[in-house]
Short mmCIF file of C-alpha atoms and ligand atoms in Angstrom, two decimals:
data_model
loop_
_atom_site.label_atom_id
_atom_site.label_comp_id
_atom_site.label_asym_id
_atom_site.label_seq_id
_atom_site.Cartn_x
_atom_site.Cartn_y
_atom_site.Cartn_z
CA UNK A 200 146.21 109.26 109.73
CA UNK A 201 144.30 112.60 109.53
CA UNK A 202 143.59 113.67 105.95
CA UNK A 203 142.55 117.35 106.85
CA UNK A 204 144.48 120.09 105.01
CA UNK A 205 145.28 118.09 101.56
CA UNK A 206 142.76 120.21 100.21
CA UNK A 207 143.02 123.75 100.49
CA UNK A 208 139.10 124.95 99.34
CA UNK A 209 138.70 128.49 98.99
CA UNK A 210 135.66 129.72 97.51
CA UNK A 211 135.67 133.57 98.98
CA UNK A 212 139.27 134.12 96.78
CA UNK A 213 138.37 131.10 94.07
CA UNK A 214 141.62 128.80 94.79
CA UNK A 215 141.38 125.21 95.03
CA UNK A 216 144.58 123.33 95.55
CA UNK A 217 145.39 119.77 96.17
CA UNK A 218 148.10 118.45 98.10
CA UNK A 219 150.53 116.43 95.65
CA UNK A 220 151.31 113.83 99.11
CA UNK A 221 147.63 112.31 97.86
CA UNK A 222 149.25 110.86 94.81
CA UNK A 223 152.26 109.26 96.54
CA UNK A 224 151.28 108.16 99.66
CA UNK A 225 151.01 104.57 100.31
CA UNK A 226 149.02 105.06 103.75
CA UNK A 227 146.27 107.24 101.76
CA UNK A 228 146.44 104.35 99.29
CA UNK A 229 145.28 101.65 102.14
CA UNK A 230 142.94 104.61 103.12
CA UNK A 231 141.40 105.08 99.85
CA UNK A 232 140.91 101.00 99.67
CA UNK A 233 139.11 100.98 102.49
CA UNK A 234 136.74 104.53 102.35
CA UNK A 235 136.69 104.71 98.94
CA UNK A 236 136.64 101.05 96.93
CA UNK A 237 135.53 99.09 99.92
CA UNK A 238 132.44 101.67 100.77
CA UNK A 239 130.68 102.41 97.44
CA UNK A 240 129.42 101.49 94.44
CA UNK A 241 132.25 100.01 92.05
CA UNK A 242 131.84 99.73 88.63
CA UNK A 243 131.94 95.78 87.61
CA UNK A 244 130.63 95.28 83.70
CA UNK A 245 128.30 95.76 81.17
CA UNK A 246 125.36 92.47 80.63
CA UNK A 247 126.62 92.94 76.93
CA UNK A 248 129.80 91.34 78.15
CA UNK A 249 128.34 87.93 78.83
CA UNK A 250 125.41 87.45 76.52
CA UNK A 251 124.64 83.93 76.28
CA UNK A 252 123.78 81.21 79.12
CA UNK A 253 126.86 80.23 80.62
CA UNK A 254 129.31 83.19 79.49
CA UNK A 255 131.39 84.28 82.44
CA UNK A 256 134.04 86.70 82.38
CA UNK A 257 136.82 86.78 85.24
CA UNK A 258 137.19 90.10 87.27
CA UNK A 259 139.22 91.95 89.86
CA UNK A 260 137.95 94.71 92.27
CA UNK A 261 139.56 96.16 95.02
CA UNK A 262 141.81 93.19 94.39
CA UNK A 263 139.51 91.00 95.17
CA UNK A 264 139.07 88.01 92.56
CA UNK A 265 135.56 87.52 91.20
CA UNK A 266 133.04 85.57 88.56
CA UNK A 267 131.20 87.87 86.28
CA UNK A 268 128.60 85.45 84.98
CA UNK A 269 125.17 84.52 83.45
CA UNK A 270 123.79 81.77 84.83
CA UNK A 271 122.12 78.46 82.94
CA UNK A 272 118.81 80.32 83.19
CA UNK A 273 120.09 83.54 81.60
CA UNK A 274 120.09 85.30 84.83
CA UNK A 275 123.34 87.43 85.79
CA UNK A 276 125.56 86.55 88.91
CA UNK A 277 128.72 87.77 90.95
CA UNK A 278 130.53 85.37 92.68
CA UNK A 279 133.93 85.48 94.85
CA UNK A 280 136.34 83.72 92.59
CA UNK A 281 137.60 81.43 95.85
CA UNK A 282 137.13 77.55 96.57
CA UNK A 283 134.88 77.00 99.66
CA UNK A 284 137.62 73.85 99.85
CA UNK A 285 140.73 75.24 100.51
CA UNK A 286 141.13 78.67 98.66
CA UNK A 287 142.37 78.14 94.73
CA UNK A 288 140.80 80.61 92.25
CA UNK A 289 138.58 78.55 90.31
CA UNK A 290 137.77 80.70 87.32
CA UNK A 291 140.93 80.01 85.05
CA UNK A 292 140.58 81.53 82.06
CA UNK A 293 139.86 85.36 81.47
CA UNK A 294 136.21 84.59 79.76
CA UNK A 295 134.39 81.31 78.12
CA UNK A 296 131.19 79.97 78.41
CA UNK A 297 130.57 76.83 81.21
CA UNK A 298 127.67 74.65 82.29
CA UNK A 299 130.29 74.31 85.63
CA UNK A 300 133.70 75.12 87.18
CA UNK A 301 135.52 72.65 88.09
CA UNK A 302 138.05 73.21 90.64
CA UNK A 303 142.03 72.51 89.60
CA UNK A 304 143.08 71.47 93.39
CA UNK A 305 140.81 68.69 94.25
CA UNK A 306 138.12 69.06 91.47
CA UNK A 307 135.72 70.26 93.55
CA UNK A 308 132.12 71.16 91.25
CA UNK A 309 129.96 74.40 90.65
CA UNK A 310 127.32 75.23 89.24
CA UNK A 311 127.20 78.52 87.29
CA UNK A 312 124.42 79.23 90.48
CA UNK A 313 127.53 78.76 92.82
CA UNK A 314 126.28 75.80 94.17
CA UNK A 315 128.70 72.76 94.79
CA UNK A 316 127.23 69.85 92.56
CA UNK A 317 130.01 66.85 92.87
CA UNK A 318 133.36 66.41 94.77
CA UNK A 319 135.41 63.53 94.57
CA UNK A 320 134.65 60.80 97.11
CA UNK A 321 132.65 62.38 98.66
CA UNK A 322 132.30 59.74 101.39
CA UNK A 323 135.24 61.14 103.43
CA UNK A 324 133.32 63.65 104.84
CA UNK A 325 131.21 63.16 108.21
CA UNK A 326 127.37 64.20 109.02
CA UNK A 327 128.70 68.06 109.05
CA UNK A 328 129.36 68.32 105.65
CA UNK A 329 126.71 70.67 104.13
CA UNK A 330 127.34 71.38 100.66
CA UNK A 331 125.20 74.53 100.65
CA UNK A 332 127.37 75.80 103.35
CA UNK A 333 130.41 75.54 100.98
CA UNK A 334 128.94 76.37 98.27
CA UNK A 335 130.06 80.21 96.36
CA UNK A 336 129.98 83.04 98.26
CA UNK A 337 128.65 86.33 96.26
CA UNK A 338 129.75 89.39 97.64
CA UNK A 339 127.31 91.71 99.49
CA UNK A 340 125.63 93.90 96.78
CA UNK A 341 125.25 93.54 92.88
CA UNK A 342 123.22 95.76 90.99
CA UNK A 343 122.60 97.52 87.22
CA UNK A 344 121.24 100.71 85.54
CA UNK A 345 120.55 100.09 81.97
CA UNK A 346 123.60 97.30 81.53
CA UNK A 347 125.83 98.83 83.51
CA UNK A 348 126.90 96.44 86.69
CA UNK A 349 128.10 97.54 89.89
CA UNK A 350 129.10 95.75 93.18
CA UNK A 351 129.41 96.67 96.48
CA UNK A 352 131.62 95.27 99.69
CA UNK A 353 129.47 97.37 101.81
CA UNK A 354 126.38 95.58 102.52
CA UNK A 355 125.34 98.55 103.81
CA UNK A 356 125.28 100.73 100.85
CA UNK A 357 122.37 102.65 99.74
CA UNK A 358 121.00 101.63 96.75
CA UNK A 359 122.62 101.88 93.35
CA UNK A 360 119.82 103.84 91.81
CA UNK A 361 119.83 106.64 94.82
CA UNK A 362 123.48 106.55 94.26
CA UNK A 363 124.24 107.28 90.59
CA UNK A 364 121.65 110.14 91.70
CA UNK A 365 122.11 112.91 88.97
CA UNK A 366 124.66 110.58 86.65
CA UNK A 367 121.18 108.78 85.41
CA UNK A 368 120.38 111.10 82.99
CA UNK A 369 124.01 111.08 81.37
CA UNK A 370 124.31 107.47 81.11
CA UNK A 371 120.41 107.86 79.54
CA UNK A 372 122.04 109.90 77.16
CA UNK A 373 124.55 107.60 75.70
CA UNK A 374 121.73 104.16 76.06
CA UNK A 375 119.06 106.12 74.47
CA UNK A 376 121.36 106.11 71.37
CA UNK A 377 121.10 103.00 70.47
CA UNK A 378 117.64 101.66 68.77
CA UNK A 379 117.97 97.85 70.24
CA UNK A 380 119.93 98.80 73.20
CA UNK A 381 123.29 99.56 73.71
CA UNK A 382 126.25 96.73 73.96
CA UNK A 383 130.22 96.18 74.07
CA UNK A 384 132.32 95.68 70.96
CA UNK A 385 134.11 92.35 72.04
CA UNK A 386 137.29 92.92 73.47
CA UNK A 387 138.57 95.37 75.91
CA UNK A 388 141.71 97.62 76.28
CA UNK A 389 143.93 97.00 79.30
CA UNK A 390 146.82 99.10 80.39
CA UNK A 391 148.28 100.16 83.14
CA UNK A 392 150.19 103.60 83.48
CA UNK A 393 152.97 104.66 85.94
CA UNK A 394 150.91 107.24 87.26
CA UNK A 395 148.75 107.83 90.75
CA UNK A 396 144.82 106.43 89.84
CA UNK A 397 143.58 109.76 90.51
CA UNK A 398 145.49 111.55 87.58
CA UNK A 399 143.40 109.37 85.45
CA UNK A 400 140.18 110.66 86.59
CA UNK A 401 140.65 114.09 86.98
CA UNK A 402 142.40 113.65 83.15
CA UNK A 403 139.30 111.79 81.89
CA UNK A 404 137.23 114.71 82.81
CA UNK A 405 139.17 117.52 82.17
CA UNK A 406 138.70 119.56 78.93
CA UNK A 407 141.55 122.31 79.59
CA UNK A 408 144.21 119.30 78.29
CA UNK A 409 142.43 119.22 75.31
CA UNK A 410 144.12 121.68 72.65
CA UNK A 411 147.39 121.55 73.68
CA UNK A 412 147.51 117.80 74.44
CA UNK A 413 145.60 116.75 71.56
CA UNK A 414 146.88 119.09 68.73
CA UNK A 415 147.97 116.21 66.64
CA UNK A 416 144.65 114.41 66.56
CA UNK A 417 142.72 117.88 65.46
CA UNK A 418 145.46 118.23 62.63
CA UNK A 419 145.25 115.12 61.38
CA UNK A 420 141.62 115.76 61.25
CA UNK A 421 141.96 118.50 59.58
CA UNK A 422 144.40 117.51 57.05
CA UNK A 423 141.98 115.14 56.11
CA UNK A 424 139.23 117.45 55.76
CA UNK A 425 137.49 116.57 58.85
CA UNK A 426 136.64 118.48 62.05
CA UNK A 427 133.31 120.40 63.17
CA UNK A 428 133.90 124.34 62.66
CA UNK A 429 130.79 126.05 64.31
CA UNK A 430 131.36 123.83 67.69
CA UNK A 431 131.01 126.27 70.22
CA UNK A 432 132.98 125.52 73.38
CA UNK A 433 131.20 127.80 76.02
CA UNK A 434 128.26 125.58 75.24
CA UNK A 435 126.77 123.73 78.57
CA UNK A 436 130.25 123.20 80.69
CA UNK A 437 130.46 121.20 83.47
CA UNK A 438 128.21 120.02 86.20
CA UNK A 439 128.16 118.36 89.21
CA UNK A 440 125.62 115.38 90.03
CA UNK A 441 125.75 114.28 93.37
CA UNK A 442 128.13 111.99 95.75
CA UNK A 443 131.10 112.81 93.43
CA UNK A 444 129.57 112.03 90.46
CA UNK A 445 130.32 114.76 87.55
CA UNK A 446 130.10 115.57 84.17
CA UNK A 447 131.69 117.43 81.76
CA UNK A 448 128.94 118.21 78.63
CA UNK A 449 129.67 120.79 75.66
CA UNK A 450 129.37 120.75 71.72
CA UNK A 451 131.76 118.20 69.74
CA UNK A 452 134.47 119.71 67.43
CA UNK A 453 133.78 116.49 65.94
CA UNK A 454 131.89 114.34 63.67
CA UNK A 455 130.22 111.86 66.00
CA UNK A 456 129.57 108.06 64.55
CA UNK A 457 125.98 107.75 66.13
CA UNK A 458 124.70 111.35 64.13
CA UNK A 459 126.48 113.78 63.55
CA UNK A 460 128.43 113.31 59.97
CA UNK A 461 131.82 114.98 59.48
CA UNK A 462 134.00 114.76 56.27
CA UNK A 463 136.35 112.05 57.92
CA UNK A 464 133.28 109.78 57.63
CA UNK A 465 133.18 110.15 53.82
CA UNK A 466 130.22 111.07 52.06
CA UNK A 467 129.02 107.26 51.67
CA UNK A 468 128.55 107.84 55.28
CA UNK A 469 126.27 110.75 54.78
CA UNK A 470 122.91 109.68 54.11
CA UNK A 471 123.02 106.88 56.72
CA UNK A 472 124.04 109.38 59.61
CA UNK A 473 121.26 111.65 58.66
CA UNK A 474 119.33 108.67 58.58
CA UNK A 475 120.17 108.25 62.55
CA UNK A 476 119.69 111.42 63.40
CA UNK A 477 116.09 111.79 62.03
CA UNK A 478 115.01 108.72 63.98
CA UNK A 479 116.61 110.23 66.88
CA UNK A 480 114.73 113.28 66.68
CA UNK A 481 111.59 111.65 65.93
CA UNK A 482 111.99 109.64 68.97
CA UNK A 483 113.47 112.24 71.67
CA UNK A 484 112.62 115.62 69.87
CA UNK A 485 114.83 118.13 68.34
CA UNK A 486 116.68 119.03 71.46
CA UNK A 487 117.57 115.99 72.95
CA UNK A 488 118.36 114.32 69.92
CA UNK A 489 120.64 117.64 69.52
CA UNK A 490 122.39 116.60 72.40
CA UNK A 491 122.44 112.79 71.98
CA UNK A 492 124.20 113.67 68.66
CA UNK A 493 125.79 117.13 69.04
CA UNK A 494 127.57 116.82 72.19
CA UNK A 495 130.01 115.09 73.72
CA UNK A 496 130.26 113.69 77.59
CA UNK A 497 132.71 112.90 80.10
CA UNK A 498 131.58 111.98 83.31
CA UNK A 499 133.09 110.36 86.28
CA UNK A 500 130.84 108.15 88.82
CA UNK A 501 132.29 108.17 91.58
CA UNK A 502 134.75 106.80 93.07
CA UNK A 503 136.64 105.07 89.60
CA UNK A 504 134.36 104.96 86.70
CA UNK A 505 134.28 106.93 83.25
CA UNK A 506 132.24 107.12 80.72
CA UNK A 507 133.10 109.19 77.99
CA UNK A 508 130.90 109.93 75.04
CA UNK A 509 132.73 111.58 72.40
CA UNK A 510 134.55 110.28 68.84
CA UNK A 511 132.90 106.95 70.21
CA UNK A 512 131.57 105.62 74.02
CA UNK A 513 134.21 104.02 76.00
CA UNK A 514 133.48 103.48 79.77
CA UNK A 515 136.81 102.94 81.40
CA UNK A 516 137.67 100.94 84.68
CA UNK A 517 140.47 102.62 86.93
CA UNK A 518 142.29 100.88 89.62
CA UNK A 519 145.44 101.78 92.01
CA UNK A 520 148.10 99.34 91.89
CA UNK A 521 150.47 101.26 93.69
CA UNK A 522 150.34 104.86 94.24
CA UNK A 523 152.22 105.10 91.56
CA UNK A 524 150.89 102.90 89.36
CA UNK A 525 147.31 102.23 87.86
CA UNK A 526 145.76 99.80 85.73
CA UNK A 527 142.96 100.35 83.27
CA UNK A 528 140.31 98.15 81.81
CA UNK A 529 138.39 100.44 78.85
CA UNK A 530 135.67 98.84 76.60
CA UNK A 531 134.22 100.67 73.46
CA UNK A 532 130.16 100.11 73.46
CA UNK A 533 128.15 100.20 70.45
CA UNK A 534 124.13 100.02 69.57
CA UNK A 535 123.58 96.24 68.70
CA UNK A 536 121.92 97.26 65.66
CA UNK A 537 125.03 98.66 64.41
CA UNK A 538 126.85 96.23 61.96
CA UNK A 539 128.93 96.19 58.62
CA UNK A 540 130.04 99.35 57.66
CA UNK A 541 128.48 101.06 60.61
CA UNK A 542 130.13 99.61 63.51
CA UNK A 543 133.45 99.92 61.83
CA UNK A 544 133.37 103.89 61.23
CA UNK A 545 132.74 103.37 65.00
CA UNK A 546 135.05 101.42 65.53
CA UNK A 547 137.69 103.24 63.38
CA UNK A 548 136.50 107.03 65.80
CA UNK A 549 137.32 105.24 68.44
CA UNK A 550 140.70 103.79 68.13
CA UNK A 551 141.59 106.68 66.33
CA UNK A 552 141.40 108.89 69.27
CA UNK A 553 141.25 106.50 72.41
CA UNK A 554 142.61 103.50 71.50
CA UNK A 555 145.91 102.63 73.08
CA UNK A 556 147.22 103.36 69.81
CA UNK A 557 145.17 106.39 69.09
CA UNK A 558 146.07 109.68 68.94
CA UNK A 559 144.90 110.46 72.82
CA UNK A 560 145.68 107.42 74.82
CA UNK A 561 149.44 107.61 74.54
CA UNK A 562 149.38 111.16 74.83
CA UNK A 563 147.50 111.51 77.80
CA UNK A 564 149.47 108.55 79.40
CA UNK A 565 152.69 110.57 78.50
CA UNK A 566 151.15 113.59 80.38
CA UNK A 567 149.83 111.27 83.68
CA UNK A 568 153.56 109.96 83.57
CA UNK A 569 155.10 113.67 83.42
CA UNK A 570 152.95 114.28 86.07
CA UNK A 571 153.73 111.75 88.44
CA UNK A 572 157.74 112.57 87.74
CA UNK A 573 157.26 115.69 88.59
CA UNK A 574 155.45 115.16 92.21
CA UNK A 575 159.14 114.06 93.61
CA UNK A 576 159.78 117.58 94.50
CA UNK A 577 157.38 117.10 96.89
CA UNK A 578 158.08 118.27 99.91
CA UNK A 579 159.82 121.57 98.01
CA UNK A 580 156.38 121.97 95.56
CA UNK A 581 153.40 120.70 97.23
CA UNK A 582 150.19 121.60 95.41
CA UNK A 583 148.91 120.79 92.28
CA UNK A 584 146.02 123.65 91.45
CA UNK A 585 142.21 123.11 90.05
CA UNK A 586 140.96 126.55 90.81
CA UNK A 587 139.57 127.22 87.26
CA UNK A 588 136.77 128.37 86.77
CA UNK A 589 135.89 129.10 90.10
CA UNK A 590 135.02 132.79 90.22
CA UNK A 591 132.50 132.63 86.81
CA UNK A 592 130.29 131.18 84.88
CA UNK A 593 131.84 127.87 83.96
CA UNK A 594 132.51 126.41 80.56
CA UNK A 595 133.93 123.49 79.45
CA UNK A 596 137.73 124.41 79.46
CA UNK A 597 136.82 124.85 83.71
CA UNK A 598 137.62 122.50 86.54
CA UNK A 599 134.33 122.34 88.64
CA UNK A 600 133.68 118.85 87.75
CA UNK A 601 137.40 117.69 89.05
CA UNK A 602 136.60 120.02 92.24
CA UNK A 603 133.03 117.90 92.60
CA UNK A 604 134.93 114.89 92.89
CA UNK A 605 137.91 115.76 95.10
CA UNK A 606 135.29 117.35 97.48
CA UNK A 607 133.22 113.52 97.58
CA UNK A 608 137.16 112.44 98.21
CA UNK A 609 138.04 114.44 100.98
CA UNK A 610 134.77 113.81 102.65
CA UNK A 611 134.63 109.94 101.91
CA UNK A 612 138.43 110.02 103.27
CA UNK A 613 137.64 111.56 106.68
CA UNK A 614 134.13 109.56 107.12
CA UNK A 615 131.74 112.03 106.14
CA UNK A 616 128.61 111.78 104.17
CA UNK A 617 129.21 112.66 100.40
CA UNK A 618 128.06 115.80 99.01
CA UNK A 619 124.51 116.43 97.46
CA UNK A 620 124.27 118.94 94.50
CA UNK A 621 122.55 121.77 96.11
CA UNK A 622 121.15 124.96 94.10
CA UNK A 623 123.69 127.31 95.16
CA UNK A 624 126.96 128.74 92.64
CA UNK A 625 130.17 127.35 93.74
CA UNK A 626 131.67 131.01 95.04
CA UNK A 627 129.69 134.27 96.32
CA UNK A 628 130.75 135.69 93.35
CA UNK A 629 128.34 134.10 91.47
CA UNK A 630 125.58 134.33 93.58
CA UNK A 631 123.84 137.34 92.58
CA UNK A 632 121.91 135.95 89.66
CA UNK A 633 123.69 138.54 87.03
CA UNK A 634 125.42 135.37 85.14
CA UNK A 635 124.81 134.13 81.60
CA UNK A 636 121.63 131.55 82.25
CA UNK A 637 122.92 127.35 81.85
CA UNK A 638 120.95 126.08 79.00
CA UNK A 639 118.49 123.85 80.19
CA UNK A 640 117.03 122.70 83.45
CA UNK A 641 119.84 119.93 84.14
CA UNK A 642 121.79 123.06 84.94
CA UNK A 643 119.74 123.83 87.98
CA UNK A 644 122.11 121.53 90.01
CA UNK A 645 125.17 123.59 90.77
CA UNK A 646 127.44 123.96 93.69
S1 LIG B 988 140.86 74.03 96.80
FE1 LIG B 988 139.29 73.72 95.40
S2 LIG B 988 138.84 71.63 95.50
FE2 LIG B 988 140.41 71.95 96.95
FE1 LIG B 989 143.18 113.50 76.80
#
């Protein structure tokens, strides 16, 4: 199947549309599985997920069944969730903690290195049984930045660190927050949405929504006295950072639990936020610690992971079911030092907004849903449009970022290399230098 023409890229006449096919086809499903999830980098868990000796957690990517683990010497480990024997999943529980798994079938033995330590009667077997040889498999690549796990089917990949490539410094930004280091809040959120994957992520990222979406979270905010008045939402905008990766980074209209106090915190709250955000800029200097505290962050890594720093962190898992359908996994992460009273204002900003039962969550869900209704007029309406922002400067109500990663799409769909961030604007228009300077050197990388 060709996948030219789904995206229709004009940067001379600022119009980018997207074909509406790409969120209902099954064939650019199994396309996307295999040039997409089976090709990159996929997000797999944070190390604050299994913490002590022994904790293992049970995963899924790409549909394939796997064992999140750390091993009896503390080390962390991926392994295909598959007997050598004859096939069962061995892993059956969602998470524990386990000196060994135990096959149900025919009670084969692992190790929590993978290695097969006792099966029954063992006698049976002839001089050609090696137990190494059937022993766990681990898939091809497993690697972290700061916590954050990621696997790889391609054992070809390049490596995780040239990867993330300009996403570093964002996901710096949210771990340099904590004192201790950063960690998940036990639990996750799982849903799944009757929606294309795709509408999550541009969704995730996209800050037009916002207002008109979220108009009952800002006034119940405000009816409660809350809500940040001088934010100023022209502030940094969106960026792009390399092989899909983007980011969308501007001043919070709201109080932020790591350091930046807010009304809806209480005054209790006051001193101890202030408290924060001293150390902060003691530590990183006023600007940074400005940002760290000031602004909020949505980024996509490409292709299927978000992290979005804003009423709290939540880095969010996104899977296809069917084109229609998606599944999420979303975890809230916390500094470890925060505790008590702390880590429940946290914990309060984010369920609040992005909890299933937030004000956001069900709202945006309703809008994915809407969404997805709405492509069955396809053929008779076939584009969906992301052309804002295209011909200026732009700010964080724009579209670039969702542009920077249908552009990785289209070329990881038809086999070419992803794009690099180069130092050029994204349209002609722009190119003569005469627009309002980015703040700050990150904003150097442009299309
Ligand atoms: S399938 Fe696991 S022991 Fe037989
Ligand atoms: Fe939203």
């Amino acid at each position: 199947m060709s996948f030219e023409g789904l995206i229709h890229d004009d940067r001379d006449n600022g119009v980018f549309r997207v074909d509406r096919a790409t969120m209902t086809s099954p064939e650019i499903l199994a396309a996307e599985r295999a040039n997409l999830f089976d090709r990159y980098w996929l997000y797999l868990g944070h190390e604050g997920e299994i913490e002590r000796p022994g904790d293992f957690r049970r995963k899924s990517r790409n549909g394939r069944p796997l064992i999140f683990l750390r091993n009896t010497d503390g080390e962390l480990d991926l392994f295909y969730d598959t007997c050598p024997h004859r096939g069962a999943t061995i892993c059956r529980e969602e998470a524990g903690n386990a000196k060994r798994f135990t096959c149900f079938y025919h009670a084969w033995s692992f190790n929590t290195h993978g290695k097969l330590i006792a099966l029954p009667d063992e006698d049976g077997y002839g001089p050609g049984f090696d137990r190494d040889e059937r022993s766990l498999r681990r898939p091809p690549q497993l690697d972290s930045y700061r916590g954050f796990y990621f696997v790889s089917f391609n054992p070809d990949v390049e490596s995780l660190r040239e990867y993330l490539g300009g996403a570093t410094e964002f996901i710096d930004l949210v771990v340099d927050q904590a004192e201790e280091g950063m960690t998940v809040v036990k639990g996750s959120n799982r849903y799944a949405t009757k929606a294309n994957w795709k509408l999550l992520i541009e969704n995730s990222i996209d800050g037009y929504h916002g207002l008109p979406v979220h108009q009952t979270y800002f006034a119940y905010v405000k009816s409660l006295g809350g809500g940040i008045s001088t934010a100023n939402l022209v502030g940094r905008g969106p960026q792009q950072l390399g092989n899909g990766h983007a980011v969308l980074e501007g001043e919070a209209p709201y109080g932020r639990p790591i350091a930046r106090w807010d009304n809806l915190f209480g005054p209790d709250a006051k001193e101890e936020i202030e408290a924060i955000r001293r150390r902060l800029v003691n530590t990183f200097g006023e600007e940074r610690a400005s940002r760290m505290a000031d602004n909020f962050r949505n980024m996509v890594i490409f292709p299927n992971f978000i992290l979005n720093d804003i009423t709290a962190i939540t880095a969010r898992y996104i899977e296809p079911v069917t084109p229609d359908l998606l599944n999420t996994d979303a975890w809230a992460l916390a500094p470890k030092e925060e505790r008590g009273a702390r880590l429940a204002r946290r914990i309060d900003s984010y369920l609040t907004f992005i909890g299933p039962g937030g004000f956001a969550t069900p709202d945006d869900v309703e809008a994915l849903e809407s969404c997805q209704k709405g492509f069955a007029a396809h053929p008779g309406v076939e584009w969906s449009d992301i052309s804002r922002g295209m011909t200026r400067q732009p700010t964080v109500l724009d579209e670039l970022q969702i542009r920077a990663w249908w552009r990785a799409w289209q070329a990881a769909m038809s086999g070419q290399p992803l794009p690099c961030p180069v130092a050029l604007p994204e349209t002609p228009q722009l190119a003569g230098g005469s627009q309002p300077a980015r703040i700050g050197a990150v904003h150097d990388v442009n299309e």
